[in-house]
mmCIF file of C-alpha atoms in Angstrom:
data_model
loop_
_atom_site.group_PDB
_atom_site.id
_atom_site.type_symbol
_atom_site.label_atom_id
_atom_site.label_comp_id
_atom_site.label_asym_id
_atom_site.label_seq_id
_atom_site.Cartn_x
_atom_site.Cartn_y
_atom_site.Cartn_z
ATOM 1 C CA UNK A 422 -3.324 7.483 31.648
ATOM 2 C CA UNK A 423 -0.941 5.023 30.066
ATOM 3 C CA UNK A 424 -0.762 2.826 33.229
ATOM 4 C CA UNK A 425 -4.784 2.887 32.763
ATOM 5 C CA UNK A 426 -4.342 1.557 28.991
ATOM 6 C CA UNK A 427 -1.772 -0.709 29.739
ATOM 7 C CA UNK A 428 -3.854 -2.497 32.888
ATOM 8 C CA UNK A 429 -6.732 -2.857 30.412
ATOM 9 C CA UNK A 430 -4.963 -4.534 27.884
ATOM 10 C CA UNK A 431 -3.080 -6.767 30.246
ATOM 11 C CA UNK A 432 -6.805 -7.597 31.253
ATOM 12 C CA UNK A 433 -9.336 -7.475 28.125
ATOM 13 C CA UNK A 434 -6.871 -7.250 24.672
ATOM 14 C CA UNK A 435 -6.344 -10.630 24.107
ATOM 15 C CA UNK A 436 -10.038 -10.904 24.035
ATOM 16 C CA UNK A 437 -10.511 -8.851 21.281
ATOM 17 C CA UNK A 438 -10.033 -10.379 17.823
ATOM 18 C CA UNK A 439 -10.720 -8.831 14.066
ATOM 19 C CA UNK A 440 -14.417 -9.171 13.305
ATOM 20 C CA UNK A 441 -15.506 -8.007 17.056
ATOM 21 C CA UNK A 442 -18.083 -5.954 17.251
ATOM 22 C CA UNK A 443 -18.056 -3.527 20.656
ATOM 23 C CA UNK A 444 -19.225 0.060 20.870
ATOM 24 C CA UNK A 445 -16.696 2.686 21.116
ATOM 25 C CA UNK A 446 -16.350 6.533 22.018
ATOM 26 C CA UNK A 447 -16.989 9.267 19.218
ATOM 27 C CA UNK A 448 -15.545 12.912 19.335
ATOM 28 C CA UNK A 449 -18.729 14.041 20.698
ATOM 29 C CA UNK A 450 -18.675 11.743 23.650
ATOM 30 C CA UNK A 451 -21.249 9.100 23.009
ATOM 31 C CA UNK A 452 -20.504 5.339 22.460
ATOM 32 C CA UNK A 453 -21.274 3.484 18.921
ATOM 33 C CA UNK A 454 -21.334 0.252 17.359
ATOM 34 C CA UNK A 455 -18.339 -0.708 15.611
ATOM 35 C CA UNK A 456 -16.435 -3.499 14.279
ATOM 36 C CA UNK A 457 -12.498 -3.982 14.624
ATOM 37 C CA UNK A 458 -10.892 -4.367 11.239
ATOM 38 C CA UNK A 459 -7.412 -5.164 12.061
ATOM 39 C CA UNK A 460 -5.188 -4.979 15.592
ATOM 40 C CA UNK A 461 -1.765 -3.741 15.407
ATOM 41 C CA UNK A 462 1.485 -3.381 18.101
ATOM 42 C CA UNK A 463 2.461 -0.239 18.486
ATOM 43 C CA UNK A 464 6.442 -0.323 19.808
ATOM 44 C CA UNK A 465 6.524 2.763 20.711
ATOM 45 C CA UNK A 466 3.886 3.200 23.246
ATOM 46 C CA UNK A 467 3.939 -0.392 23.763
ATOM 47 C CA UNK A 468 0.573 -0.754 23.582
ATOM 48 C CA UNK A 469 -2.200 -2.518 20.874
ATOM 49 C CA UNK A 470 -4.424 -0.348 18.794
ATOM 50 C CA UNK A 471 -7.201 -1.554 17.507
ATOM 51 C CA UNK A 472 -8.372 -0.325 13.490
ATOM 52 C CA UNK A 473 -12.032 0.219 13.859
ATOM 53 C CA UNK A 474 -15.146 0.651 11.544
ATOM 54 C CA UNK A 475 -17.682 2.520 12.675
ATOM 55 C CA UNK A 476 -21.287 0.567 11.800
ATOM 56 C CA UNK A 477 -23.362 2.640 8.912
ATOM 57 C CA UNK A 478 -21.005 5.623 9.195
ATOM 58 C CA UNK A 479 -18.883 6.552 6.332
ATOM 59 C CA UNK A 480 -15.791 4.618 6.076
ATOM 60 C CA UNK A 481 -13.734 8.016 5.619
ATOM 61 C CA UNK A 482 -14.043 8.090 10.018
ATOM 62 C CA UNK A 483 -11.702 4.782 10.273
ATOM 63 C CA UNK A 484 -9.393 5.198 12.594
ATOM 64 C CA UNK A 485 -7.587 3.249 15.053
ATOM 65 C CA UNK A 486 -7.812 3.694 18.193
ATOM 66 C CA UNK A 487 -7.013 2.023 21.770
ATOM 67 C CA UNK A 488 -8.281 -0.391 24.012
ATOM 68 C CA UNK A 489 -9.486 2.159 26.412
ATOM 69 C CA UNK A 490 -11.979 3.704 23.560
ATOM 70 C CA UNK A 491 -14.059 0.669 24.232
ATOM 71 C CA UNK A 492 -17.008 0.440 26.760
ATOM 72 C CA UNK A 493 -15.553 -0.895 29.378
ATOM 73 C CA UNK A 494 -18.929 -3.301 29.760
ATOM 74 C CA UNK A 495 -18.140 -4.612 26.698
ATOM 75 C CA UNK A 496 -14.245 -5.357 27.321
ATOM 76 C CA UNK A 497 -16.002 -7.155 30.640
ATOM 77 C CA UNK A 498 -18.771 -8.863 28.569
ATOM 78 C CA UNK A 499 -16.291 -10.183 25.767
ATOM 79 C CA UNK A 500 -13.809 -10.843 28.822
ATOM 80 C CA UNK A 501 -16.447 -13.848 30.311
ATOM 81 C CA UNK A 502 -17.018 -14.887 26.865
ATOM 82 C CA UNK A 503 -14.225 -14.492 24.167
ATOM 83 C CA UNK A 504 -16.635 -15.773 21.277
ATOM 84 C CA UNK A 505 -19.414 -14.101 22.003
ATOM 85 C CA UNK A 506 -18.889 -10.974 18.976
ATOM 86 C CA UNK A 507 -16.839 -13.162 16.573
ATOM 87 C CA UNK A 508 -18.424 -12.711 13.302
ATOM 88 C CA UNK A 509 -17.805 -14.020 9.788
ATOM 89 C CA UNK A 510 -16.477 -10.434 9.107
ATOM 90 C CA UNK A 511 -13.119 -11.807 10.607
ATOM 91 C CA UNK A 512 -12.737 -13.824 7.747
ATOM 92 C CA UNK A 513 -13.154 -11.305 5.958
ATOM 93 C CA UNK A 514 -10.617 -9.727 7.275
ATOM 94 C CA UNK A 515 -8.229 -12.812 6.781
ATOM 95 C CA UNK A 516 -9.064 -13.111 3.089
ATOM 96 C CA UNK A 517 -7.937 -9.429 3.303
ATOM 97 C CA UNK A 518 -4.673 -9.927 4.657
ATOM 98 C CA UNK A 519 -3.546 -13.311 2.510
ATOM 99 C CA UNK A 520 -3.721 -11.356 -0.960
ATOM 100 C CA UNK A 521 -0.876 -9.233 0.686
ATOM 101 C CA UNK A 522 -0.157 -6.149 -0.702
ATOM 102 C CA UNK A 523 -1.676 -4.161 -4.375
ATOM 103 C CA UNK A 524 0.719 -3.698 -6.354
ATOM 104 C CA UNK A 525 0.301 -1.740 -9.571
ATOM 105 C CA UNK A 526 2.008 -4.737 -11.592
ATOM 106 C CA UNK A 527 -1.046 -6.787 -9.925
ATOM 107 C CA UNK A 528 -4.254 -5.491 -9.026
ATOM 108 C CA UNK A 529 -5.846 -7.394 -6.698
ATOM 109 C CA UNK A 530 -9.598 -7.678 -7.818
ATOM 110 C CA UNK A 531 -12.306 -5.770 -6.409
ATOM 111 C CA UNK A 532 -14.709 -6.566 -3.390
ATOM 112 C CA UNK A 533 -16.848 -3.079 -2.767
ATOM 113 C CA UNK A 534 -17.792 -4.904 0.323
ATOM 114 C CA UNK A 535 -14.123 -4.800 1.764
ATOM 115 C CA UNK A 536 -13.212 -2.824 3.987
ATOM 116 C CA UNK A 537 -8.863 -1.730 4.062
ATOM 117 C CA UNK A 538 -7.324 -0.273 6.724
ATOM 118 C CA UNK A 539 -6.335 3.124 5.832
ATOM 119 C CA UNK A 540 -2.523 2.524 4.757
ATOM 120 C CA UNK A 541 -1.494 6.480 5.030
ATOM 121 C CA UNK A 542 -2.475 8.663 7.531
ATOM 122 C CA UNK A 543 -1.734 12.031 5.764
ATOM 123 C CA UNK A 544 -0.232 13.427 2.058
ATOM 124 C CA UNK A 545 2.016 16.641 2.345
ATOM 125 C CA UNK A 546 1.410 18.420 -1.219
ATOM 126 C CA UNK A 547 2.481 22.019 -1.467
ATOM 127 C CA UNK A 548 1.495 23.690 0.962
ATOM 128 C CA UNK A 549 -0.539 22.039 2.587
ATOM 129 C CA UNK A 550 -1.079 18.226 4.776
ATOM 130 C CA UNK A 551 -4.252 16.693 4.237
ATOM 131 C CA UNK A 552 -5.415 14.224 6.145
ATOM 132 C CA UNK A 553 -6.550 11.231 3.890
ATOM 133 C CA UNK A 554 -9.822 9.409 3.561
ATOM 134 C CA UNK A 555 -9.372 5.886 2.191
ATOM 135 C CA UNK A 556 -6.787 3.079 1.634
ATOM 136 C CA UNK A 557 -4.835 3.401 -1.895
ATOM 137 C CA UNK A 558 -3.072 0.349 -3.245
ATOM 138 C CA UNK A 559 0.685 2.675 -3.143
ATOM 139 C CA UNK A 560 3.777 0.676 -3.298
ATOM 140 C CA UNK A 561 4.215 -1.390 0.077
ATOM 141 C CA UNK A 562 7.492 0.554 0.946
ATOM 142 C CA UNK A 563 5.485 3.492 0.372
ATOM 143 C CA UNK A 564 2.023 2.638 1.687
ATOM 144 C CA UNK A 565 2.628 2.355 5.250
ATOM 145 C CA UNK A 566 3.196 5.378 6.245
ATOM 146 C CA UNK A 567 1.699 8.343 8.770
ATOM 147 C CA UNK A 568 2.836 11.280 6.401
ATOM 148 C CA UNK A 569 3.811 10.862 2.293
ATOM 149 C CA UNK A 570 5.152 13.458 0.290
ATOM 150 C CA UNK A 571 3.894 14.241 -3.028
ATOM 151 C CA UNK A 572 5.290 16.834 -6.044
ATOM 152 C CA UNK A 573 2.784 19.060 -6.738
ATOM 153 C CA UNK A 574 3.565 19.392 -10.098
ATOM 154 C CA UNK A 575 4.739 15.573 -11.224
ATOM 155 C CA UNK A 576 2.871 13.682 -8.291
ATOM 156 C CA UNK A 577 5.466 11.507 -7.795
ATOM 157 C CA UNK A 578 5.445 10.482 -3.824
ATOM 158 C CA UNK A 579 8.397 10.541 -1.691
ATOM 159 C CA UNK A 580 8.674 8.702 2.300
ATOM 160 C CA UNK A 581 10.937 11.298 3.735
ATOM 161 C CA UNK A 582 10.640 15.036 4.170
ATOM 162 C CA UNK A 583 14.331 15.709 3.156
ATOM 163 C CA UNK A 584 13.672 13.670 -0.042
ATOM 164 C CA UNK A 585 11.003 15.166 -0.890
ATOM 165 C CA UNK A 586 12.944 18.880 -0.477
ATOM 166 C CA UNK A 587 15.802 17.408 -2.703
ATOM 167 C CA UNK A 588 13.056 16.299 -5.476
ATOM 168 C CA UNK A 589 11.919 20.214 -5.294
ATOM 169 C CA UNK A 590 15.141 21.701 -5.840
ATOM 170 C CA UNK A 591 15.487 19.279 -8.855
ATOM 171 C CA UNK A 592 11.717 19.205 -10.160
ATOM 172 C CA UNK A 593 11.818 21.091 -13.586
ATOM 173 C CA UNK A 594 8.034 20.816 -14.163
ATOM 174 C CA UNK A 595 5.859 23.748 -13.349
ATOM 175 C CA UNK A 596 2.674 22.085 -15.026
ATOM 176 C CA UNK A 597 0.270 18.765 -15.835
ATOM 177 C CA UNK A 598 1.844 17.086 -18.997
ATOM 178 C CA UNK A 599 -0.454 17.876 -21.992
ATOM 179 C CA UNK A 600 -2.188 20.648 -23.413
ATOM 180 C CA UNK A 601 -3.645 23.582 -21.587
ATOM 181 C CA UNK A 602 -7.351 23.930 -22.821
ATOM 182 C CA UNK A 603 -8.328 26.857 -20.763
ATOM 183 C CA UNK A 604 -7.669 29.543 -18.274
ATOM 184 C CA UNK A 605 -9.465 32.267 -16.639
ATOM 185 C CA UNK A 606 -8.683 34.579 -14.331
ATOM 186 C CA UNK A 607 -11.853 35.131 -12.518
ATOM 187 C CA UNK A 608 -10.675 31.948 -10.275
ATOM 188 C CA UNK A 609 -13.358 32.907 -7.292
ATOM 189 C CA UNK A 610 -16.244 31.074 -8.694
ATOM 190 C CA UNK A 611 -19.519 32.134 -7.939
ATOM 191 C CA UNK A 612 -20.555 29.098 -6.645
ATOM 192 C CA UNK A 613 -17.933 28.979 -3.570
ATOM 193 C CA UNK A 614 -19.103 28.930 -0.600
ATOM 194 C CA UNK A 615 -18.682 32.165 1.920
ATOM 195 C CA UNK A 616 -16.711 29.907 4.402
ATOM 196 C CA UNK A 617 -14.788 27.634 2.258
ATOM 197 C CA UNK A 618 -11.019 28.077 3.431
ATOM 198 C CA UNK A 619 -9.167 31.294 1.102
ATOM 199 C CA UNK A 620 -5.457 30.844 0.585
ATOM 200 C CA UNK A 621 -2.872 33.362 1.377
ATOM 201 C CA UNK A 622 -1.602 34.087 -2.016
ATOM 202 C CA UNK A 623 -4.951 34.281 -4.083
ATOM 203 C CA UNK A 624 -4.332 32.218 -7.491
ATOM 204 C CA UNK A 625 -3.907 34.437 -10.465
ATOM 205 C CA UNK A 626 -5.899 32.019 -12.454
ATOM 206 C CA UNK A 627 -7.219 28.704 -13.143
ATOM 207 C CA UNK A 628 -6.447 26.593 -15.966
ATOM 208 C CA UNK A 629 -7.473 23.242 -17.009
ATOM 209 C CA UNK A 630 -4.840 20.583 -18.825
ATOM 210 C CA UNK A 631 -5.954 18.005 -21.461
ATOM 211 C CA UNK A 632 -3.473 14.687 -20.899
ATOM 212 C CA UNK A 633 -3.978 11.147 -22.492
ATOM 213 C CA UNK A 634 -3.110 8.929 -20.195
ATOM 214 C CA UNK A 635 -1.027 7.250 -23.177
ATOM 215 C CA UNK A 636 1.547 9.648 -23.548
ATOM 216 C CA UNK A 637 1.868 10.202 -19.420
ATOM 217 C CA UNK A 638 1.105 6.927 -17.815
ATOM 218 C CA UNK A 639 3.047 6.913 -14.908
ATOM 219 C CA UNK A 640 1.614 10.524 -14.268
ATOM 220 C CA UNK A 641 -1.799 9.477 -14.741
ATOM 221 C CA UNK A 642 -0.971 6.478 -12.524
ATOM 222 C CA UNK A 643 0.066 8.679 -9.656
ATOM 223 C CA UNK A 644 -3.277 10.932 -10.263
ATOM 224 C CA UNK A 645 -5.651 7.571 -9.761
ATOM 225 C CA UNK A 646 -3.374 6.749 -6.254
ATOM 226 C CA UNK A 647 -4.176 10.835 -5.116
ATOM 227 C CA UNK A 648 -7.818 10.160 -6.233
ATOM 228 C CA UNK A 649 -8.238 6.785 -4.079
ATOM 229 C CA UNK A 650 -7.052 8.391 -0.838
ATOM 230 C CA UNK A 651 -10.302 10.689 -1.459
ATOM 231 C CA UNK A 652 -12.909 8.510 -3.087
ATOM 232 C CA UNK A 653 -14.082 4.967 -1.293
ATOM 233 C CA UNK A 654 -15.606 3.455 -4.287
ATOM 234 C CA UNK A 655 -13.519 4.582 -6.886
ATOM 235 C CA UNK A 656 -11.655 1.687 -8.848
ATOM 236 C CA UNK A 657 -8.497 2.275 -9.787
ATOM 237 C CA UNK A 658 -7.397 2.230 -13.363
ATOM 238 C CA UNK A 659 -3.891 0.446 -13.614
ATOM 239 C CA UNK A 660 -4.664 0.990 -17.673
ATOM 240 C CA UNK A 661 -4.942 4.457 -17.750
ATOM 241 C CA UNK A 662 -4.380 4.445 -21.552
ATOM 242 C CA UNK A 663 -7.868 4.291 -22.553
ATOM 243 C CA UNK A 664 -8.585 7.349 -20.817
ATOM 244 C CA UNK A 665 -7.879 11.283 -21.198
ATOM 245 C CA UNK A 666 -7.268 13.070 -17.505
ATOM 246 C CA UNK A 667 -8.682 16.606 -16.932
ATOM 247 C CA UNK A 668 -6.392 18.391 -14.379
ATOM 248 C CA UNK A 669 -8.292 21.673 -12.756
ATOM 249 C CA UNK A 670 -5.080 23.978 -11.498
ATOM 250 C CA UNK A 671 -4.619 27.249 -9.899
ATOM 251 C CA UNK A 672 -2.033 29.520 -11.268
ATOM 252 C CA UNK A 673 0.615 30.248 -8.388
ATOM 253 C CA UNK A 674 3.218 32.187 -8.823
ATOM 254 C CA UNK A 675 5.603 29.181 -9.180
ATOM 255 C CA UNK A 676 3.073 27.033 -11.371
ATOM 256 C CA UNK A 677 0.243 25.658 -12.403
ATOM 257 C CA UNK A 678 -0.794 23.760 -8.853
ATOM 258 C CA UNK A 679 -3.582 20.475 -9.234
ATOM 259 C CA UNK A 680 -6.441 21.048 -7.463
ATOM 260 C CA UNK A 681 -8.526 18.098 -8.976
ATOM 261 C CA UNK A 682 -9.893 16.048 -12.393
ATOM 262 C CA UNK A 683 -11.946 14.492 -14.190
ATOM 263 C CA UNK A 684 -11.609 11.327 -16.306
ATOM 264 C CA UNK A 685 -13.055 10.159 -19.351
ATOM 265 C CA UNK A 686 -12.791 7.498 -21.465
ATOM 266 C CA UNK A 687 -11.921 7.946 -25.272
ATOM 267 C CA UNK A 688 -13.555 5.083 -26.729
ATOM 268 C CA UNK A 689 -16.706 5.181 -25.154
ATOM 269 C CA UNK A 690 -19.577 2.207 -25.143
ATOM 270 C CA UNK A 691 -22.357 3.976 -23.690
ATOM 271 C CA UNK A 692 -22.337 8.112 -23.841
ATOM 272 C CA UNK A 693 -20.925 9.257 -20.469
ATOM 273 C CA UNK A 694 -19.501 12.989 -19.836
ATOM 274 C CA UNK A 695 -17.123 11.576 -17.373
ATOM 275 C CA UNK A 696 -15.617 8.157 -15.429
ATOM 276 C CA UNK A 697 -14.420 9.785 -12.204
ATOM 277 C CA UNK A 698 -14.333 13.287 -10.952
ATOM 278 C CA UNK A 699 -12.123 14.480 -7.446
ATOM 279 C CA UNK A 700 -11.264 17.662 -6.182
ATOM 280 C CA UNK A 701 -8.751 17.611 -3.120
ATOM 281 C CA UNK A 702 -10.219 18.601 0.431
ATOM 282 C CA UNK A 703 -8.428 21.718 0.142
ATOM 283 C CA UNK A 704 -9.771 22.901 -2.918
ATOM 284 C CA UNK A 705 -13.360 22.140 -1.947
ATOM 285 C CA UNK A 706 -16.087 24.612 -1.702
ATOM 286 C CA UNK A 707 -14.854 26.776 -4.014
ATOM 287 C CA UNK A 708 -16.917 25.453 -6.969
ATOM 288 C CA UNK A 709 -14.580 23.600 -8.484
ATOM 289 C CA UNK A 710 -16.820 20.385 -8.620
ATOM 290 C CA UNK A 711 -19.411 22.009 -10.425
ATOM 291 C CA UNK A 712 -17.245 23.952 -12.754
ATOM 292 C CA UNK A 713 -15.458 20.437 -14.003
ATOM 293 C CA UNK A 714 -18.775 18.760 -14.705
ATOM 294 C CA UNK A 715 -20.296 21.705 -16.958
ATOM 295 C CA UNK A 716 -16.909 21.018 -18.811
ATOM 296 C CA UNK A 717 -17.532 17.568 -19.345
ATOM 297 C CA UNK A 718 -20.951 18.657 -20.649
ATOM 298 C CA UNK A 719 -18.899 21.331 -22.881
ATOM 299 C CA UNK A 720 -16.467 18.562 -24.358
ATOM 300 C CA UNK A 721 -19.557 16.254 -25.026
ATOM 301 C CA UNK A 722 -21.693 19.654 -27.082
ATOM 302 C CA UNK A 723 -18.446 19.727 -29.204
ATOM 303 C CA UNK A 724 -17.994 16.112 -30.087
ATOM 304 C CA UNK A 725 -21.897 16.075 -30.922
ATOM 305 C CA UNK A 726 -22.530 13.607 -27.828
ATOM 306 C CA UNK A 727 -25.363 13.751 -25.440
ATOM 307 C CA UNK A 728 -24.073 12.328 -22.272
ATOM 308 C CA UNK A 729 -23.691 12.260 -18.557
ATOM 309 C CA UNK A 730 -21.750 11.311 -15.617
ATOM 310 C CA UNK A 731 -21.578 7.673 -15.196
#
């Protein structure tokens, strides 16, 4: 199989170039359009792999893949003519790569059209490894990697497994920062779907935390970087100050464990329940989605405010 790979790509990948477009296999067999975002080395396998957009499917199925993923009469096709599927997506692509990386000093600004390679592969929180969604502007150092660590209680993120185990022997919080503004133990909502996946240790509750994102910025911070693995057109609030942070948990027996939020701004120009709203693959189906936005209706009822989602 590698010998295969490798005798294509000595053939066909220096033909292909970011902004291509070339059809390429699916899980379910069947060849579609899509268009290479950027082209990488990989030393190990000593091969290039190829970061690909799928056309009109959501950008959550980026992947990279390689060069033997591609119809092999398009490798021939682009083979006799090299320009043939360069588009002005590639650059695109090179405006991309020349603002370097997001920092959270400097935010880069926003292009909803863009299209970023997804910069980690998977987030180990608790129990569990999720496999992410989107690109989130984390820390360089941080950003390029296949598997980050995050607290479940502080959120702070960690490259290394044996790091991460240190920070858990040391981690003295047990909760969101701020102030607990419910919790009920009928944590099975009604609204859950039969199949949605049931954890081994039921939760003996859930409870919802109130935090400003004044008093825990660099928590907050942490929360929008989760959110932006999860949420393509979410924009990222490197201010989180003007903002108070609803954290949905379920009550373990070792804490209070995040299972999503929703945001909302204090100040408000227009009346709007909420800014942004997640809940974390793993927590899905279980009505937690629904039960955050009939808070954010119950929050607006008490501060006399008709509003709703923006």
């Amino acid at each position: 199989m590698e010998d295969s790979i490798k005798h294509l790509e000595k053939k066909f990948g220096h033909d292909i170039k970011k902004g291509d477009k070339l059809n390429c296999l699916w899980k379910d067999e069947k060849y579609y359009a899509c268009e290479i975002i950027d082209v990488r080395h990989n030393n190990a396998k000593r091969i290039s792999e190829f970061y690909i957009h799928y056309v009109d499917f959501d950008r959550r199925l980026d992947q990279w893949v390689g060069i033997d993923s591609f119809s092999k009469e398009d490798l021939e096709t682009k083979h006799q003519n090299p320009a043939a599927s360069t588009t002005s997506t590639e650059k695109r692509s090179d405006k991309m790569r020349t603002r370097g990386a997001t920092s959270l000093a400097e935010p880069a600004p926003h292009d909803e059209h863009e299209i970023k390679v997804r910069n980690v592969e998977k987030i180990s929180i608790g129990p569990f490894e999720v496999e992410t969604w989107y690109h989130s502007p984390y820390p360089a150092e941080y950003g390029e990697q296949k598997l980050l660590h995050i607290c479940h209680y502080c959120l702070k993120y960690m490259r290394k497994k044996k790091t991460a185990l240190k920070h858990k022997e040391k981690c003295d919080r047990t909760c969101p920062p701020g102030r607990k503004i419910y919790e009920d133990g009928n944590i099975l909502n009604d609204d859950a779907d039969e199949d949605a996946f049931r954890p081994e240790n039921t939760p003996e509750a859930v409870a919802v935390y109130e935090i400003d994102g004044k008093d825990a910025k660099l928590y907050c911070q942490n929360l929008c970087l989760i959110a932006k693995l999860f949420l393509d057109h979410k924009t990222l609030f490197y201010d989180v100050t003007p903002f108070n942070f609803y954290v949905l948990t379920e009550k373990q027996p070792d804490g209070y464990q995040i299972a999503g939020y929703f945001s909302k701004e204090k100040h408000q120009h227009y009346n709007t329940n909420l800014a942004c709203i997640m809940v974390l693959p793993q927590y899905q189906r279980r009505g937690y989605g629904k039960f955050l936005i009939s808070l954010s209706y119950e929050l607006s009822k008490r501060e006399d405010k008709i509003g709703t989602p923006e």
